[in-house]
PDB file of C-alpha atoms in Angstrom:
ATOM      1  CA  UNK D   1     -28.872 120.544  38.606  1.00 76.00           C
ATOM      2  CA  UNK D   2     -25.844 122.499  39.922  1.00 94.00           C
ATOM      3  CA  UNK D   3     -23.537 124.780  37.892  1.00 98.00           C
ATOM      4  CA  UNK D   4     -20.278 125.915  37.464  1.00 98.00           C
ATOM      5  CA  UNK D   5     -19.053 129.507  37.862  1.00 98.00           C
ATOM      6  CA  UNK D   6     -18.773 129.655  33.948  1.00 99.00           C
ATOM      7  CA  UNK D   7     -22.312 128.428  33.569  1.00 99.00           C
ATOM      8  CA  UNK D   8     -23.783 130.678  36.405  1.00 99.00           C
ATOM      9  CA  UNK D   9     -22.163 133.546  34.601  1.00 99.00           C
ATOM     10  CA  UNK D  10     -23.605 132.993  31.159  1.00 99.00           C
ATOM     11  CA  UNK D  11     -26.915 132.205  32.843  1.00 99.00           C
ATOM     12  CA  UNK D  12     -27.020 135.683  34.385  1.00 99.00           C
ATOM     13  CA  UNK D  13     -26.041 137.149  30.988  1.00 99.00           C
ATOM     14  CA  UNK D  14     -28.213 135.247  28.540  1.00 98.00           C
ATOM     15  CA  UNK D  15     -31.519 135.462  31.127  1.00 98.00           C
ATOM     16  CA  UNK D  16     -32.044 131.896  31.433  1.00 98.00           C
ATOM     17  CA  UNK D  17     -30.001 128.858  33.077  1.00 98.00           C
ATOM     18  CA  UNK D  18     -27.472 127.415  30.472  1.00 99.00           C
ATOM     19  CA  UNK D  19     -25.066 124.606  30.714  1.00 99.00           C
ATOM     20  CA  UNK D  20     -21.883 123.193  29.082  1.00 99.00           C
ATOM     21  CA  UNK D  21     -22.278 122.487  25.289  1.00 99.00           C
ATOM     22  CA  UNK D  22     -24.836 125.035  24.706  1.00 99.00           C
ATOM     23  CA  UNK D  23     -24.204 127.626  22.097  1.00 99.00           C
ATOM     24  CA  UNK D  24     -25.536 131.354  23.327  1.00 99.00           C
ATOM     25  CA  UNK D  25     -25.506 134.922  22.585  1.00 99.00           C
ATOM     26  CA  UNK D  26     -24.020 136.812  25.478  1.00 99.00           C
ATOM     27  CA  UNK D  27     -23.683 140.360  26.299  1.00 98.00           C
ATOM     28  CA  UNK D  28     -20.081 141.266  26.790  1.00 99.00           C
ATOM     29  CA  UNK D  29     -19.466 143.520  29.752  1.00 99.00           C
ATOM     30  CA  UNK D  30     -15.605 144.557  28.837  1.00 99.00           C
ATOM     31  CA  UNK D  31     -14.212 144.189  25.257  1.00 99.00           C
ATOM     32  CA  UNK D  32     -10.091 144.763  25.676  1.00 98.00           C
ATOM     33  CA  UNK D  33      -8.053 145.919  22.676  1.00 97.00           C
ATOM     34  CA  UNK D  34      -4.492 146.353  22.416  1.00 96.00           C
ATOM     35  CA  UNK D  35      -2.186 148.234  19.877  1.00 93.00           C
ATOM     36  CA  UNK D  36      -1.218 144.811  17.969  1.00 94.00           C
ATOM     37  CA  UNK D  37      -4.391 143.023  17.184  1.00 95.00           C
ATOM     38  CA  UNK D  38      -6.905 146.063  17.555  1.00 96.00           C
ATOM     39  CA  UNK D  39      -6.001 147.636  14.058  1.00 97.00           C
ATOM     40  CA  UNK D  40      -7.428 144.217  12.592  1.00 98.00           C
ATOM     41  CA  UNK D  41     -10.327 144.932  14.356  1.00 98.00           C
ATOM     42  CA  UNK D  42     -10.697 148.687  13.598  1.00 98.00           C
ATOM     43  CA  UNK D  43     -10.245 147.369   9.735  1.00 98.00           C
ATOM     44  CA  UNK D  44     -13.121 145.220  10.235  1.00 98.00           C
ATOM     45  CA  UNK D  45     -15.242 147.579  12.320  1.00 99.00           C
ATOM     46  CA  UNK D  46     -15.067 150.199   9.602  1.00 98.00           C
ATOM     47  CA  UNK D  47     -15.616 147.983   6.614  1.00 98.00           C
ATOM     48  CA  UNK D  48     -18.950 146.840   8.367  1.00 98.00           C
ATOM     49  CA  UNK D  49     -20.032 150.579   8.028  1.00 98.00           C
ATOM     50  CA  UNK D  50     -20.747 150.796  11.614  1.00 98.00           C
ATOM     51  CA  UNK D  51     -20.977 154.227  12.628  1.00 96.00           C
ATOM     52  CA  UNK D  52     -20.393 153.624  16.339  1.00 98.00           C
ATOM     53  CA  UNK D  53     -19.514 151.311  19.226  1.00 99.00           C
ATOM     54  CA  UNK D  54     -22.569 149.307  20.736  1.00 99.00           C
ATOM     55  CA  UNK D  55     -21.120 150.104  24.024  1.00 98.00           C
ATOM     56  CA  UNK D  56     -18.275 152.834  24.238  1.00 98.00           C
ATOM     57  CA  UNK D  57     -17.750 152.185  27.954  1.00 98.00           C
ATOM     58  CA  UNK D  58     -17.551 148.715  27.636  1.00 98.00           C
ATOM     59  CA  UNK D  59     -14.279 149.094  25.070  1.00 99.00           C
ATOM     60  CA  UNK D  60     -11.132 149.465  26.615  1.00 98.00           C
ATOM     61  CA  UNK D  61      -8.060 150.077  24.373  1.00 97.00           C
ATOM     62  CA  UNK D  62      -4.478 149.826  26.158  1.00 96.00           C
ATOM     63  CA  UNK D  63      -1.161 150.378  24.022  1.00 95.00           C
ATOM     64  CA  UNK D  64       1.018 148.379  25.729  1.00 91.00           C
ATOM     65  CA  UNK D  65       3.156 145.997  23.488  1.00 89.00           C
ATOM     66  CA  UNK D  66       4.620 148.771  20.662  1.00 85.00           C
ATOM     67  CA  UNK D  67       4.905 151.910  23.055  1.00 83.00           C
ATOM     68  CA  UNK D  68       7.302 153.481  23.116  1.00 86.00           C
ATOM     69  CA  UNK D  69       7.762 152.439  19.382  1.00 88.00           C
ATOM     70  CA  UNK D  70      10.898 150.827  18.199  1.00 91.00           C
ATOM     71  CA  UNK D  71      10.472 151.343  14.284  1.00 94.00           C
ATOM     72  CA  UNK D  72       7.917 153.039  11.999  1.00 96.00           C
ATOM     73  CA  UNK D  73       5.769 150.140  11.493  1.00 93.00           C
ATOM     74  CA  UNK D  74       5.203 149.787  15.333  1.00 91.00           C
ATOM     75  CA  UNK D  75       4.318 153.496  15.610  1.00 94.00           C
ATOM     76  CA  UNK D  76       1.636 153.065  12.520  1.00 94.00           C
ATOM     77  CA  UNK D  77       0.047 150.216  14.666  1.00 92.00           C
ATOM     78  CA  UNK D  78      -0.258 152.730  17.641  1.00 93.00           C
ATOM     79  CA  UNK D  79      -1.382 155.547  15.333  1.00 96.00           C
ATOM     80  CA  UNK D  80      -4.250 153.613  13.955  1.00 97.00           C
ATOM     81  CA  UNK D  81      -5.340 152.581  17.349  1.00 96.00           C
ATOM     82  CA  UNK D  82      -4.473 156.420  18.826  1.00 95.00           C
ATOM     83  CA  UNK D  83      -6.814 157.701  15.796  1.00 98.00           C
ATOM     84  CA  UNK D  84      -9.622 155.542  16.574  1.00 98.00           C
ATOM     85  CA  UNK D  85      -9.764 156.141  20.046  1.00 98.00           C
ATOM     86  CA  UNK D  86      -9.981 159.901  19.443  1.00 97.00           C
ATOM     87  CA  UNK D  87     -12.575 159.663  16.580  1.00 98.00           C
ATOM     88  CA  UNK D  88     -14.795 157.762  19.208  1.00 98.00           C
ATOM     89  CA  UNK D  89     -13.929 159.758  22.130  1.00 97.00           C
ATOM     90  CA  UNK D  90     -12.923 156.679  24.267  1.00 97.00           C
ATOM     91  CA  UNK D  91     -13.415 157.039  27.731  1.00 97.00           C
ATOM     92  CA  UNK D  92     -11.224 153.882  28.537  1.00 97.00           C
ATOM     93  CA  UNK D  93      -8.170 154.973  26.325  1.00 96.00           C
ATOM     94  CA  UNK D  94      -4.876 154.469  27.809  1.00 95.00           C
ATOM     95  CA  UNK D  95      -1.808 155.590  26.064  1.00 92.00           C
ATOM     96  CA  UNK D  96       1.829 156.706  27.179  1.00 81.00           C
ATOM     97  CA  UNK D  97       0.393 159.078  29.759  1.00 77.00           C
ATOM     98  CA  UNK D  98      -1.495 156.491  31.855  1.00 76.00           C
ATOM     99  CA  UNK D  99      -0.725 153.002  30.719  1.00 74.00           C
ATOM    100  CA  UNK D 100       0.523 149.784  32.060  1.00 84.00           C
ATOM    101  CA  UNK D 101       0.127 145.999  30.821  1.00 92.00           C
ATOM    102  CA  UNK D 102      -3.426 145.726  29.710  1.00 95.00           C
ATOM    103  CA  UNK D 103      -4.375 142.773  31.837  1.00 96.00           C
ATOM    104  CA  UNK D 104      -2.738 144.572  35.014  1.00 95.00           C
ATOM    105  CA  UNK D 105      -4.204 147.868  34.129  1.00 96.00           C
ATOM    106  CA  UNK D 106      -7.884 147.075  33.927  1.00 97.00           C
ATOM    107  CA  UNK D 107      -8.171 145.727  37.406  1.00 97.00           C
ATOM    108  CA  UNK D 108      -6.206 148.365  38.854  1.00 95.00           C
ATOM    109  CA  UNK D 109      -8.900 150.790  37.663  1.00 95.00           C
ATOM    110  CA  UNK D 110     -11.873 148.922  38.381  1.00 97.00           C
ATOM    111  CA  UNK D 111     -12.938 148.249  34.946  1.00 97.00           C
ATOM    112  CA  UNK D 112     -13.391 144.528  35.139  1.00 98.00           C
ATOM    113  CA  UNK D 113     -15.307 142.842  38.092  1.00 97.00           C
ATOM    114  CA  UNK D 114     -16.634 139.564  39.746  1.00 98.00           C
ATOM    115  CA  UNK D 115     -19.432 137.960  37.146  1.00 99.00           C
ATOM    116  CA  UNK D 116     -18.346 139.851  33.929  1.00 99.00           C
ATOM    117  CA  UNK D 117     -18.061 138.662  30.789  1.00 99.00           C
ATOM    118  CA  UNK D 118     -14.638 139.810  29.132  1.00 99.00           C
ATOM    119  CA  UNK D 119     -12.921 139.177  25.681  1.00 99.00           C
ATOM    120  CA  UNK D 120      -9.886 140.339  24.469  1.00 98.00           C
ATOM    121  CA  UNK D 121      -7.932 139.777  21.072  1.00 96.00           C
ATOM    122  CA  UNK D 122      -5.026 138.787  23.252  1.00 96.00           C
ATOM    123  CA  UNK D 123      -4.327 134.990  24.568  1.00 96.00           C
ATOM    124  CA  UNK D 124      -3.909 136.134  28.274  1.00 97.00           C
ATOM    125  CA  UNK D 125      -7.111 137.773  28.472  1.00 98.00           C
ATOM    126  CA  UNK D 126      -8.022 134.992  30.793  1.00 98.00           C
ATOM    127  CA  UNK D 127      -6.000 136.632  33.336  1.00 98.00           C
ATOM    128  CA  UNK D 128      -9.300 138.569  34.572  1.00 98.00           C
ATOM    129  CA  UNK D 129     -10.551 135.171  35.720  1.00 98.00           C
ATOM    130  CA  UNK D 130      -8.636 135.937  39.039  1.00 98.00           C
ATOM    131  CA  UNK D 131     -11.583 138.333  39.588  1.00 98.00           C
ATOM    132  CA  UNK D 132     -14.066 135.534  39.088  1.00 98.00           C
ATOM    133  CA  UNK D 133     -15.158 136.636  35.739  1.00 99.00           C
ATOM    134  CA  UNK D 134     -15.333 134.677  32.592  1.00 99.00           C
ATOM    135  CA  UNK D 135     -12.703 135.963  30.506  1.00 99.00           C
ATOM    136  CA  UNK D 136     -11.245 134.586  27.037  1.00 98.00           C
ATOM    137  CA  UNK D 137      -9.046 135.473  24.254  1.00 98.00           C
ATOM    138  CA  UNK D 138     -10.766 135.662  20.604  1.00 97.00           C
ATOM    139  CA  UNK D 139      -9.779 136.672  17.197  1.00 97.00           C
ATOM    140  CA  UNK D 140      -9.639 140.200  16.086  1.00 98.00           C
ATOM    141  CA  UNK D 141     -12.671 139.981  13.666  1.00 98.00           C
ATOM    142  CA  UNK D 142     -14.717 138.386  16.657  1.00 98.00           C
ATOM    143  CA  UNK D 143     -13.524 141.604  18.870  1.00 98.00           C
ATOM    144  CA  UNK D 144     -15.021 143.718  15.841  1.00 99.00           C
ATOM    145  CA  UNK D 145     -18.334 141.664  15.862  1.00 99.00           C
ATOM    146  CA  UNK D 146     -18.424 142.651  19.892  1.00 99.00           C
ATOM    147  CA  UNK D 147     -17.519 146.136  19.172  1.00 99.00           C
ATOM    148  CA  UNK D 148     -20.298 146.406  16.999  1.00 99.00           C
ATOM    149  CA  UNK D 149     -23.396 144.873  18.434  1.00 99.00           C
ATOM    150  CA  UNK D 150     -22.102 144.653  22.257  1.00 99.00           C
ATOM    151  CA  UNK D 151     -22.373 140.771  22.434  1.00 99.00           C
ATOM    152  CA  UNK D 152     -20.968 137.820  20.668  1.00 99.00           C
ATOM    153  CA  UNK D 153     -21.589 133.884  20.356  1.00 99.00           C
ATOM    154  CA  UNK D 154     -20.195 131.318  22.719  1.00 99.00           C
ATOM    155  CA  UNK D 155     -20.330 127.646  23.452  1.00 99.00           C
ATOM    156  CA  UNK D 156     -20.583 127.197  27.002  1.00 99.00           C
ATOM    157  CA  UNK D 157     -17.266 125.545  27.675  1.00 99.00           C
ATOM    158  CA  UNK D 158     -17.014 122.547  30.132  1.00 98.00           C
ATOM    159  CA  UNK D 159     -15.190 123.040  33.244  1.00 99.00           C
ATOM    160  CA  UNK D 160     -11.982 121.080  34.960  1.00 98.00           C
ATOM    161  CA  UNK D 161     -12.219 121.531  38.865  1.00 98.00           C
ATOM    162  CA  UNK D 162      -8.817 121.914  40.306  1.00 98.00           C
ATOM    163  CA  UNK D 163      -8.512 121.647  44.045  1.00 98.00           C
ATOM    164  CA  UNK D 164      -5.389 123.113  45.579  1.00 98.00           C
ATOM    165  CA  UNK D 165      -4.801 122.138  49.132  1.00 98.00           C
ATOM    166  CA  UNK D 166      -1.843 123.043  51.798  1.00 97.00           C
ATOM    167  CA  UNK D 167       0.264 125.861  52.611  1.00 96.00           C
ATOM    168  CA  UNK D 168       2.523 126.956  49.977  1.00 96.00           C
ATOM    169  CA  UNK D 169       6.168 126.582  51.371  1.00 96.00           C
ATOM    170  CA  UNK D 170       8.736 129.542  51.058  1.00 96.00           C
ATOM    171  CA  UNK D 171       9.474 130.610  47.250  1.00 97.00           C
ATOM    172  CA  UNK D 172       6.645 128.656  45.906  1.00 98.00           C
ATOM    173  CA  UNK D 173       4.200 131.318  44.027  1.00 98.00           C
ATOM    174  CA  UNK D 174       0.990 131.110  42.112  1.00 98.00           C
ATOM    175  CA  UNK D 175       2.850 130.706  38.783  1.00 98.00           C
ATOM    176  CA  UNK D 176       4.526 127.374  40.595  1.00 98.00           C
ATOM    177  CA  UNK D 177       0.887 126.251  40.834  1.00 98.00           C
ATOM    178  CA  UNK D 178      -0.126 126.568  37.317  1.00 98.00           C
ATOM    179  CA  UNK D 179       3.111 125.327  35.965  1.00 98.00           C
ATOM    180  CA  UNK D 180       2.561 121.942  38.263  1.00 98.00           C
ATOM    181  CA  UNK D 181      -0.834 121.789  36.439  1.00 98.00           C
ATOM    182  CA  UNK D 182       0.519 122.098  32.881  1.00 98.00           C
ATOM    183  CA  UNK D 183       3.018 119.399  33.666  1.00 98.00           C
ATOM    184  CA  UNK D 184       0.156 117.130  34.912  1.00 98.00           C
ATOM    185  CA  UNK D 185      -2.355 117.621  32.068  1.00 98.00           C
ATOM    186  CA  UNK D 186      -0.017 119.064  29.115  1.00 97.00           C
ATOM    187  CA  UNK D 187      -0.291 122.365  27.250  1.00 96.00           C
ATOM    188  CA  UNK D 188      -3.295 121.256  25.267  1.00 95.00           C
ATOM    189  CA  UNK D 189      -5.001 119.406  28.157  1.00 96.00           C
ATOM    190  CA  UNK D 190      -7.864 121.829  28.848  1.00 97.00           C
ATOM    191  CA  UNK D 191      -8.584 123.028  25.202  1.00 96.00           C
ATOM    192  CA  UNK D 192     -11.960 124.887  24.938  1.00 96.00           C
ATOM    193  CA  UNK D 193     -12.557 124.328  28.652  1.00 98.00           C
ATOM    194  CA  UNK D 194     -12.644 126.370  31.630  1.00 98.00           C
ATOM    195  CA  UNK D 195     -10.456 126.002  34.689  1.00 98.00           C
ATOM    196  CA  UNK D 196     -12.208 126.587  38.019  1.00 98.00           C
ATOM    197  CA  UNK D 197      -9.599 126.861  41.081  1.00 98.00           C
ATOM    198  CA  UNK D 198     -10.787 126.195  44.525  1.00 98.00           C
ATOM    199  CA  UNK D 199      -9.298 124.613  47.673  1.00 98.00           C
ATOM    200  CA  UNK D 200      -7.684 126.265  50.740  1.00 98.00           C
ATOM    201  CA  UNK D 201      -4.661 127.013  49.007  1.00 98.00           C
ATOM    202  CA  UNK D 202      -6.411 129.319  46.582  1.00 98.00           C
ATOM    203  CA  UNK D 203      -8.594 130.933  49.357  1.00 97.00           C
ATOM    204  CA  UNK D 204      -5.226 131.877  51.093  1.00 97.00           C
ATOM    205  CA  UNK D 205      -3.405 133.326  47.504  1.00 98.00           C
ATOM    206  CA  UNK D 206      -2.990 136.805  47.022  1.00 97.00           C
ATOM    207  CA  UNK D 207      -4.301 138.603  44.136  1.00 97.00           C
ATOM    208  CA  UNK D 208      -0.784 138.980  42.517  1.00 97.00           C
ATOM    209  CA  UNK D 209      -0.749 135.397  42.688  1.00 98.00           C
ATOM    210  CA  UNK D 210      -4.185 134.354  41.695  1.00 98.00           C
ATOM    211  CA  UNK D 211      -3.620 136.927  38.645  1.00 98.00           C
ATOM    212  CA  UNK D 212      -0.485 134.869  37.653  1.00 98.00           C
ATOM    213  CA  UNK D 213      -2.003 131.694  38.042  1.00 98.00           C
ATOM    214  CA  UNK D 214      -4.869 132.904  35.897  1.00 98.00           C
ATOM    215  CA  UNK D 215      -2.635 134.615  33.284  1.00 98.00           C
ATOM    216  CA  UNK D 216      -1.048 131.233  32.201  1.00 97.00           C
ATOM    217  CA  UNK D 217      -4.336 129.187  31.730  1.00 96.00           C
ATOM    218  CA  UNK D 218      -4.154 129.862  28.111  1.00 90.00           C
TER     219      UNK D 218
END
C-alpha cells in the first residue's frame, strides 16, 4: 500500500508504517516558540515541575511579534521568553540582535530540514512544509508537552493531493496559487488534512514562492 509524504514522515518517526486516521506518539524535531504564545507554554512547563527541556537544541524561541515592544505589556511578554531562554541556555534563541520572522529565520539558519516533524504555537507553522517537512500549529499547552517530553500525540491526517500544471504567467506567484485553491475549496476545505502539492508548476517554483504557498495553507 502506497503512502503519502505525511504518512512516510510519521512512519519514519514512529518506527513502523502508519496511515491516515491512526493516532501515534511521535518524536518532534523542532518546536518553535514566539513571544506571543510561548509565555503560556512556559507557564505550563513550569507548573508541571519539569526541570529541563527534553531536547534543548530542538526548541527554537524567536521574538518576532512584539519586538521592539510597543508598550509595557508587550515588553513583559518578551521578558518572560527572554528569561526562560537565559535560564535554559537556549542555543536557538533569537532576540533583537539576531532575529527575523520565525518561519523565514529557521529555514535560513538550517534548523528545519526535509522529513522533520515540526510544531509551533502559531498557525503559520505550516510554512515549513515548503521544505518537505510535516509542520503544524498546535496550542500553547501542546507545545509545553512537547518541550517536556520531546514528542506529542498526532492523528495522522488524510491528504489532499493538489496538482498544478503549466507555466506561471508574468506577475503570478506562489501566493496566487494558494489563493486560487482557497477559492475552489473554501477556507475550511482542508480541515485537519495535509495538502500535498505536486505537478510541473510546483517543480519550477522558487523557494520563496513555495514558502508563500505553504504559509497560507492554515
